[in-house]
Each structure stands twice: as structure tokens, then as C-alpha cells.
CSV table of C-alpha atoms in Angstrom, one decimal:
chain,number,residue,atom,x,y,z
A,404,MET,CA,64.8,-106.2,96.4
A,405,GLY,CA,65.8,-104.5,99.6
A,406,ASN,CA,64.1,-101.5,101.2
A,407,ALA,CA,66.9,-99.1,100.0
A,408,GLU,CA,66.6,-100.4,96.5
A,409,GLU,CA,62.8,-100.1,96.5
A,410,GLU,CA,63.0,-96.5,97.8
A,411,ARG,CA,65.5,-95.6,95.1
A,412,ALA,CA,63.4,-97.2,92.4
A,413,LEU,CA,60.3,-95.3,93.5
A,414,ARG,CA,61.9,-91.8,93.6
A,415,GLU,CA,60.6,-89.4,91.1
A,416,GLN,CA,61.6,-86.0,89.7
A,417,ARG,CA,59.1,-83.3,88.9
A,418,LEU,CA,60.1,-80.9,86.2
A,419,GLY,CA,57.2,-78.5,85.7
A,420,PRO,CA,54.3,-80.7,84.4
A,421,VAL,CA,56.7,-83.6,83.6
A,422,VAL,CA,57.3,-86.5,86.0
A,423,ARG,CA,60.5,-88.5,85.6
A,424,ARG,CA,61.3,-91.7,87.5
A,425,ARG,CA,64.1,-94.3,87.8
A,426,HIS,CA,66.7,-94.1,85.1
A,427,GLN,CA,64.8,-91.3,83.3
A,428,MET,CA,65.6,-88.8,86.0
A,429,ARG,CA,68.1,-86.0,85.2
A,430,PRO,CA,70.8,-84.7,87.5
A,431,GLU,CA,70.1,-81.0,86.8
A,432,THR,CA,67.0,-78.8,87.2
A,433,THR,CA,65.4,-76.7,84.5
A,434,ASP,CA,66.8,-73.5,86.0
A,435,GLN,CA,70.2,-75.0,85.9
A,436,ARG,CA,69.9,-75.7,82.2
A,437,LEU,CA,68.6,-72.2,81.6
A,438,LEU,CA,71.3,-70.5,83.6
A,439,ASP,CA,74.2,-72.7,82.4
A,440,THR,CA,76.4,-70.4,80.3
A,441,GLN,CA,78.7,-73.2,79.3
A,442,GLY,CA,76.3,-74.9,77.0
A,443,ALA,CA,76.2,-75.0,73.2
A,444,THR,CA,75.1,-71.7,71.6
A,445,HIS,CA,74.4,-72.8,68.0
A,446,TRP,CA,70.6,-72.9,68.8
A,447,VAL,CA,70.4,-69.1,68.7
A,448,HIS,CA,71.1,-69.2,65.0
A,449,GLU,CA,68.6,-72.0,64.1
A,450,ASP,CA,65.1,-71.6,62.7
A,451,PRO,CA,63.1,-72.6,65.8
A,452,PHE,CA,64.7,-69.7,67.8
A,453,ARG,CA,64.2,-67.3,64.8
A,454,VAL,CA,60.5,-68.1,65.0
A,455,MET,CA,60.5,-66.7,68.5
A,456,ARG,CA,62.3,-63.6,67.4
A,457,ILE,CA,59.8,-63.1,64.6
A,458,GLN,CA,56.9,-63.6,67.0
A,459,SER,CA,58.4,-61.1,69.4
A,460,GLU,CA,58.7,-58.5,66.7
A,461,PHE,CA,55.0,-58.9,65.7
A,462,VAL,CA,54.0,-58.6,69.4
A,463,GLU,CA,56.1,-55.5,69.9
A,464,GLY,CA,54.8,-53.9,66.7
A,465,PHE,CA,51.1,-54.7,67.4
A,466,GLY,CA,51.4,-53.6,71.0
A,467,THR,CA,53.0,-50.3,70.2
A,468,LEU,CA,50.8,-49.3,67.2
A,469,ALA,CA,47.4,-50.8,68.2
A,470,GLU,CA,46.1,-47.5,69.6
A,471,LEU,CA,47.7,-45.3,66.9
A,472,GLY,CA,44.5,-44.1,65.3
A,473,ARG,CA,44.2,-43.0,61.7
A,474,ALA,CA,47.5,-42.9,60.0
A,475,ILE,CA,49.1,-42.8,56.5
A,476,SER,CA,52.4,-44.4,55.6
A,477,VAL,CA,54.7,-42.1,53.7
A,478,PHE,CA,57.6,-43.6,51.6
A,479,GLY,CA,60.5,-42.0,49.9
A,480,SER,CA,64.2,-42.0,49.4
A,481,ALA,CA,66.6,-41.9,52.3
A,482,ARG,CA,69.0,-40.0,49.9
A,483,THR,CA,66.7,-37.0,49.4
A,484,PRO,CA,68.9,-34.1,50.7
A,485,GLU,CA,67.5,-31.6,53.2
A,486,GLY,CA,66.6,-28.3,51.6
A,487,SER,CA,65.8,-29.9,48.2
A,488,PRO,CA,62.3,-29.4,46.6
A,489,GLU,CA,61.5,-33.1,47.3
A,490,TYR,CA,62.5,-32.7,51.0
A,491,GLU,CA,60.4,-29.6,51.3
A,492,ALA,CA,57.4,-31.4,49.7
A,493,GLY,CA,57.8,-34.2,52.2
A,494,VAL,CA,57.7,-31.7,55.1
A,495,ARG,CA,54.6,-30.1,53.7
A,496,ILE,CA,52.9,-33.5,53.1
A,497,GLY,CA,53.7,-34.6,56.7
A,498,ARG,CA,52.4,-31.3,58.1
A,499,ALA,CA,49.2,-31.5,56.0
A,500,LEU,CA,48.5,-35.1,57.0
A,501,ALA,CA,48.9,-34.2,60.7
A,502,GLU,CA,46.6,-31.2,60.3
A,503,ALA,CA,44.0,-33.5,58.7
A,504,GLY,CA,44.1,-35.7,61.7
A,505,PHE,CA,46.4,-38.5,60.4
A,506,GLY,CA,49.4,-39.9,62.1
A,507,VAL,CA,52.4,-40.2,59.8
A,508,ILE,CA,54.3,-43.5,59.5
A,509,THR,CA,57.6,-43.7,57.8
A,510,GLY,CA,60.6,-46.0,57.7
A,511,GLY,CA,62.2,-43.7,60.3
A,512,GLY,CA,65.3,-43.0,58.3
A,513,PRO,CA,66.8,-39.8,56.8
A,514,GLY,CA,65.8,-38.0,53.6
A,515,ALA,CA,62.2,-38.1,52.5
A,516,MET,CA,61.3,-40.1,55.6
A,517,GLU,CA,62.8,-37.5,57.9
A,518,ALA,CA,60.9,-34.8,56.0
A,519,ALA,CA,57.5,-36.4,56.5
A,520,ASN,CA,58.2,-37.1,60.2
A,521,ARG,CA,59.4,-33.5,60.6
A,522,GLY,CA,56.3,-32.1,59.0
A,523,ALA,CA,54.1,-34.2,61.3
A,524,THR,CA,56.0,-33.3,64.4
A,525,GLU,CA,56.1,-29.6,63.7
A,526,ALA,CA,52.3,-29.7,63.2
A,527,GLY,CA,51.8,-31.4,66.5
A,528,GLY,CA,50.8,-34.7,65.0
A,529,VAL,CA,51.8,-38.3,65.7
A,530,SER,CA,55.1,-39.1,64.1
A,531,VAL,CA,56.1,-42.8,63.8
A,532,GLY,CA,59.2,-44.4,62.5
A,533,LEU,CA,59.6,-48.1,61.7
A,534,GLY,CA,63.3,-48.8,61.4
A,535,ILE,CA,65.0,-51.8,60.0
A,536,GLU,CA,68.3,-53.5,60.8
A,537,LEU,CA,70.7,-52.9,57.9
A,538,PRO,CA,74.4,-53.4,57.3
A,539,TYR,CA,74.9,-49.7,57.2
A,540,GLU,CA,73.3,-48.3,60.4
A,541,GLN,CA,71.0,-45.3,59.9
A,542,GLY,CA,69.1,-45.0,63.1
A,543,LEU,CA,65.8,-43.2,63.6
A,544,ASN,CA,65.7,-39.6,62.6
A,545,PRO,CA,65.2,-37.0,65.3
A,546,TYR,CA,61.6,-36.2,64.4
A,547,VAL,CA,60.3,-39.7,65.3
A,548,ASP,CA,58.1,-39.7,68.4
A,549,ILE,CA,57.3,-43.4,68.4
A,550,GLY,CA,59.9,-45.7,67.0
A,551,VAL,CA,60.1,-49.4,66.5
A,552,ASN,CA,63.2,-51.2,65.1
A,553,PHE,CA,62.8,-54.5,63.2
A,554,ARG,CA,65.1,-57.2,62.2
A,555,TYR,CA,62.8,-58.6,59.5
A,556,PHE,CA,61.5,-56.7,56.5
A,557,PHE,CA,58.3,-58.8,56.2
A,558,VAL,CA,57.3,-57.9,59.8
A,559,ARG,CA,58.0,-54.3,59.2
A,560,LYS,CA,55.9,-54.4,56.0
A,561,THR,CA,53.0,-55.8,57.9
A,562,MET,CA,53.1,-52.8,60.3
A,563,PHE,CA,53.2,-50.3,57.4
A,564,VAL,CA,50.0,-51.8,56.0
A,565,LYS,CA,48.1,-52.9,59.1
A,566,TYR,CA,48.2,-49.6,60.9
A,567,ALA,CA,47.8,-47.2,57.9
A,568,GLN,CA,44.7,-46.2,56.0
A,569,GLY,CA,46.8,-45.4,52.8
A,570,PHE,CA,50.2,-44.8,51.3
A,571,VAL,CA,51.8,-41.7,50.0
A,572,VAL,CA,54.8,-42.5,47.8
A,573,LEU,CA,57.4,-39.8,47.3
A,574,PRO,CA,60.3,-40.2,44.8
A,575,GLY,CA,62.5,-43.1,46.0
A,576,GLY,CA,64.6,-46.1,45.1
A,577,LEU,CA,64.3,-49.8,45.3
A,578,GLY,CA,62.9,-49.9,48.9
A,579,THR,CA,60.2,-47.4,47.9
A,580,LEU,CA,59.3,-49.3,44.8
A,581,ASP,CA,59.1,-52.5,46.9
A,582,GLU,CA,56.6,-51.0,49.3
A,583,CYS,CA,54.6,-49.4,46.5
A,584,PHE,CA,54.2,-52.6,44.5
A,585,GLU,CA,53.5,-54.7,47.6
A,586,ALA,CA,50.6,-52.3,48.4
A,587,LEU,CA,49.4,-52.4,44.8
A,588,THR,CA,49.4,-56.2,44.9
A,589,LEU,CA,47.5,-56.3,48.2
A,590,VAL,CA,44.8,-54.0,46.8
A,591,GLN,CA,44.7,-55.7,43.4
A,592,THR,CA,44.2,-59.1,45.1
A,593,ARG,CA,41.8,-57.6,47.7
A,594,LYS,CA,43.9,-58.5,50.6
A,595,VAL,CA,43.2,-55.0,51.8
A,596,THR,CA,40.3,-52.7,51.0
A,597,ARG,CA,39.7,-49.0,50.8
A,598,PHE,CA,43.5,-48.3,50.6
A,599,PRO,CA,44.5,-45.3,48.6
A,600,ILE,CA,47.9,-45.2,47.0
A,601,VAL,CA,49.1,-41.8,45.9
A,602,LEU,CA,52.3,-41.3,43.9
A,603,PHE,CA,53.6,-37.8,44.4
A,604,GLY,CA,55.7,-36.2,41.7
A,605,SER,CA,54.5,-36.8,38.2
A,606,ALA,CA,57.8,-36.0,36.6
A,607,TYR,CA,59.5,-38.7,38.6
A,608,TRP,CA,56.9,-41.4,38.3
A,609,LYS,CA,55.9,-40.7,34.6
A,610,GLY,CA,58.4,-43.2,33.2
A,611,LEU,CA,57.1,-46.0,35.5
A,612,VAL,CA,53.5,-45.2,34.6
A,613,ASP,CA,54.4,-45.2,30.9
A,614,TRP,CA,56.1,-48.6,31.3
A,615,LEU,CA,53.1,-50.0,33.1
A,616,THR,CA,50.8,-48.7,30.4
A,617,ASN,CA,52.8,-49.4,27.2
A,618,THR,CA,54.6,-52.6,28.3
A,619,LEU,CA,53.0,-54.4,31.2
A,620,ILE,CA,49.3,-53.8,30.2
A,621,ALA,CA,50.0,-53.7,26.5
A,622,GLU,CA,51.4,-57.2,26.6
A,623,GLY,CA,48.5,-58.5,28.7
A,624,LYS,CA,50.5,-58.9,31.9
A,625,ALA,CA,48.1,-56.7,33.8
A,626,SER,CA,44.7,-55.2,33.3
A,627,PRO,CA,44.0,-51.6,32.2
A,628,HIS,CA,41.9,-51.4,35.4
A,629,ASP,CA,45.1,-51.8,37.5
A,630,LEU,CA,46.0,-48.2,36.6
A,631,ASP,CA,43.1,-47.2,38.8
A,632,LEU,CA,44.8,-48.8,41.9
A,633,PHE,CA,46.9,-45.6,42.3
A,634,HIS,CA,46.8,-41.9,41.8
A,635,LEU,CA,49.5,-39.6,40.4
A,636,THR,CA,49.6,-35.9,41.5
A,637,ASP,CA,51.8,-32.9,42.2
A,638,ASP,CA,49.2,-31.2,44.4
A,639,ILE,CA,49.5,-31.6,48.2
A,640,ASP,CA,45.8,-30.6,48.7
A,641,GLU,CA,44.8,-33.4,46.3
A,642,VAL,CA,47.0,-35.9,48.3
A,643,ILE,CA,45.0,-35.1,51.4
A,644,ASP,CA,41.7,-35.2,49.6
A,645,LEU,CA,42.5,-38.6,48.1
A,646,VAL,CA,43.6,-40.3,51.3
A,647,THR,CA,40.7,-38.7,53.3
A,648,LYS,CA,38.0,-39.6,50.7
A,649,GLU,CA,39.2,-43.2,50.1
A,650,SER,CA,40.3,-44.3,53.5
A,651,GLY,CA,37.0,-43.4,55.1
A,652,PRO,CA,36.2,-41.9,58.4
């Protein structure tokens, strides 16, 4: 083998921590591959890349809310109209929570969520909105002081529970029921502890409580003790008392 051939054979290419030699060398650099806009794009829709998006949402959520302090997540319908008794109750609850030293976390949307954020903001408290990407864009309501928008429901749900000391559940629809039953399951299975769940509006929730009692528990699908996992009230002072007493200092 001549000198030129020997020199060519011993050449090497360093790509970060990787060394490539001889026929394993590549004609382009890592930066070239990164900046090449002509390459295939299907990878942005595949699961490995989604994992990175999911990770980034957890990092953003944790980083934003880690120093929030004591807070209560308040749920309720996005369809609750401003000026209705339910909306006004949401404002009063948000205000009372802020005055008791709690931040208020909602889904950041309109209706009951806006009401609770409004009450917290007007009382000078911390008002948080955790939005979600939906086919019909709602955006964060104007009373949110700290807002984080999520692509994935399960990441958002983690934030609702991790950074709250309890739930207050106003009259709402499927999303409200989803959050409520997830919290009940977490407490029932002891995945979270000292986590009060308060259903506000006895007239609205009575049918659900009756079904839990007369069907779910009566047929042995749940324990009578599971009714102790939540409280039902129409009294805002009792709401504050319950979340303060059960969530601890």
C-alpha cells in the first residue's frame, strides 16, 4: 500500500464522542444534518419525538409552579355564564381562597374557571391557569397571572394535583367530572394524602351522590367509606374551613 493510500486509510472523523474511520466516515457534519431543511419531516410525528415534547411540558410545568406555595385547584364548567349565581359563587370562592392564603389554580378558560381566577386576582392572590390545546381554541382568561398551556391532558392533570393541596369542584361537565373522579381515585388508592375534595352546590351534585350511594355502593362496586373521600356543601366559609383543616399548614 502506498503512502497516499495509508494516509487515506488512517484518516478519522470525530462526531462528538464518536470516532469514525475509513468507510464508516460520513460526508456531512452533525450541524449540517441539524440545519438541513431538505430532510424528511415524518419524525416530528413519531413517538420518540413526542416523548421529548411530553418531557418538555413536564419541565415547563414543574419549573413554573415549583415555588407557587399553598394552592387549591378549582374546577367548573367553561359554559357557566358571567353574572349567573354559579359564576358569582366562583368569584366568591376564588376571593375567599386568596384571602385565606391559597393560590388558585384553574384550567384557565372561561366560565367557572374565569370566575375563580377573577376572585383570586381581585383579592390580590396568585391566580394560575393551566390551559389545554383543544380543537376549539379558548385561550386563557384575562384574570390569569401565571399561565401554562399544555398539549397533553395527562401532563396538565399532574400539575393540578402536584401543586395543589385540595380540589374545589363547582358545577361542571365531563371535564370537571374527569378531574373530580381522578382525584377521588388518587385519594382512595393513597397515591396522594391529606387531599380534601369539596363539591360545591348540593342541588347540582345530589343526583351524582345518590347514584354513588344507591347504585355504585349498593351493588358492591365501591365501599361506603368512599363517600368520606369528598364533602358536599353550599357554604363558602365551610369550603375554606375544609381545605384549610385537611390540607394542613
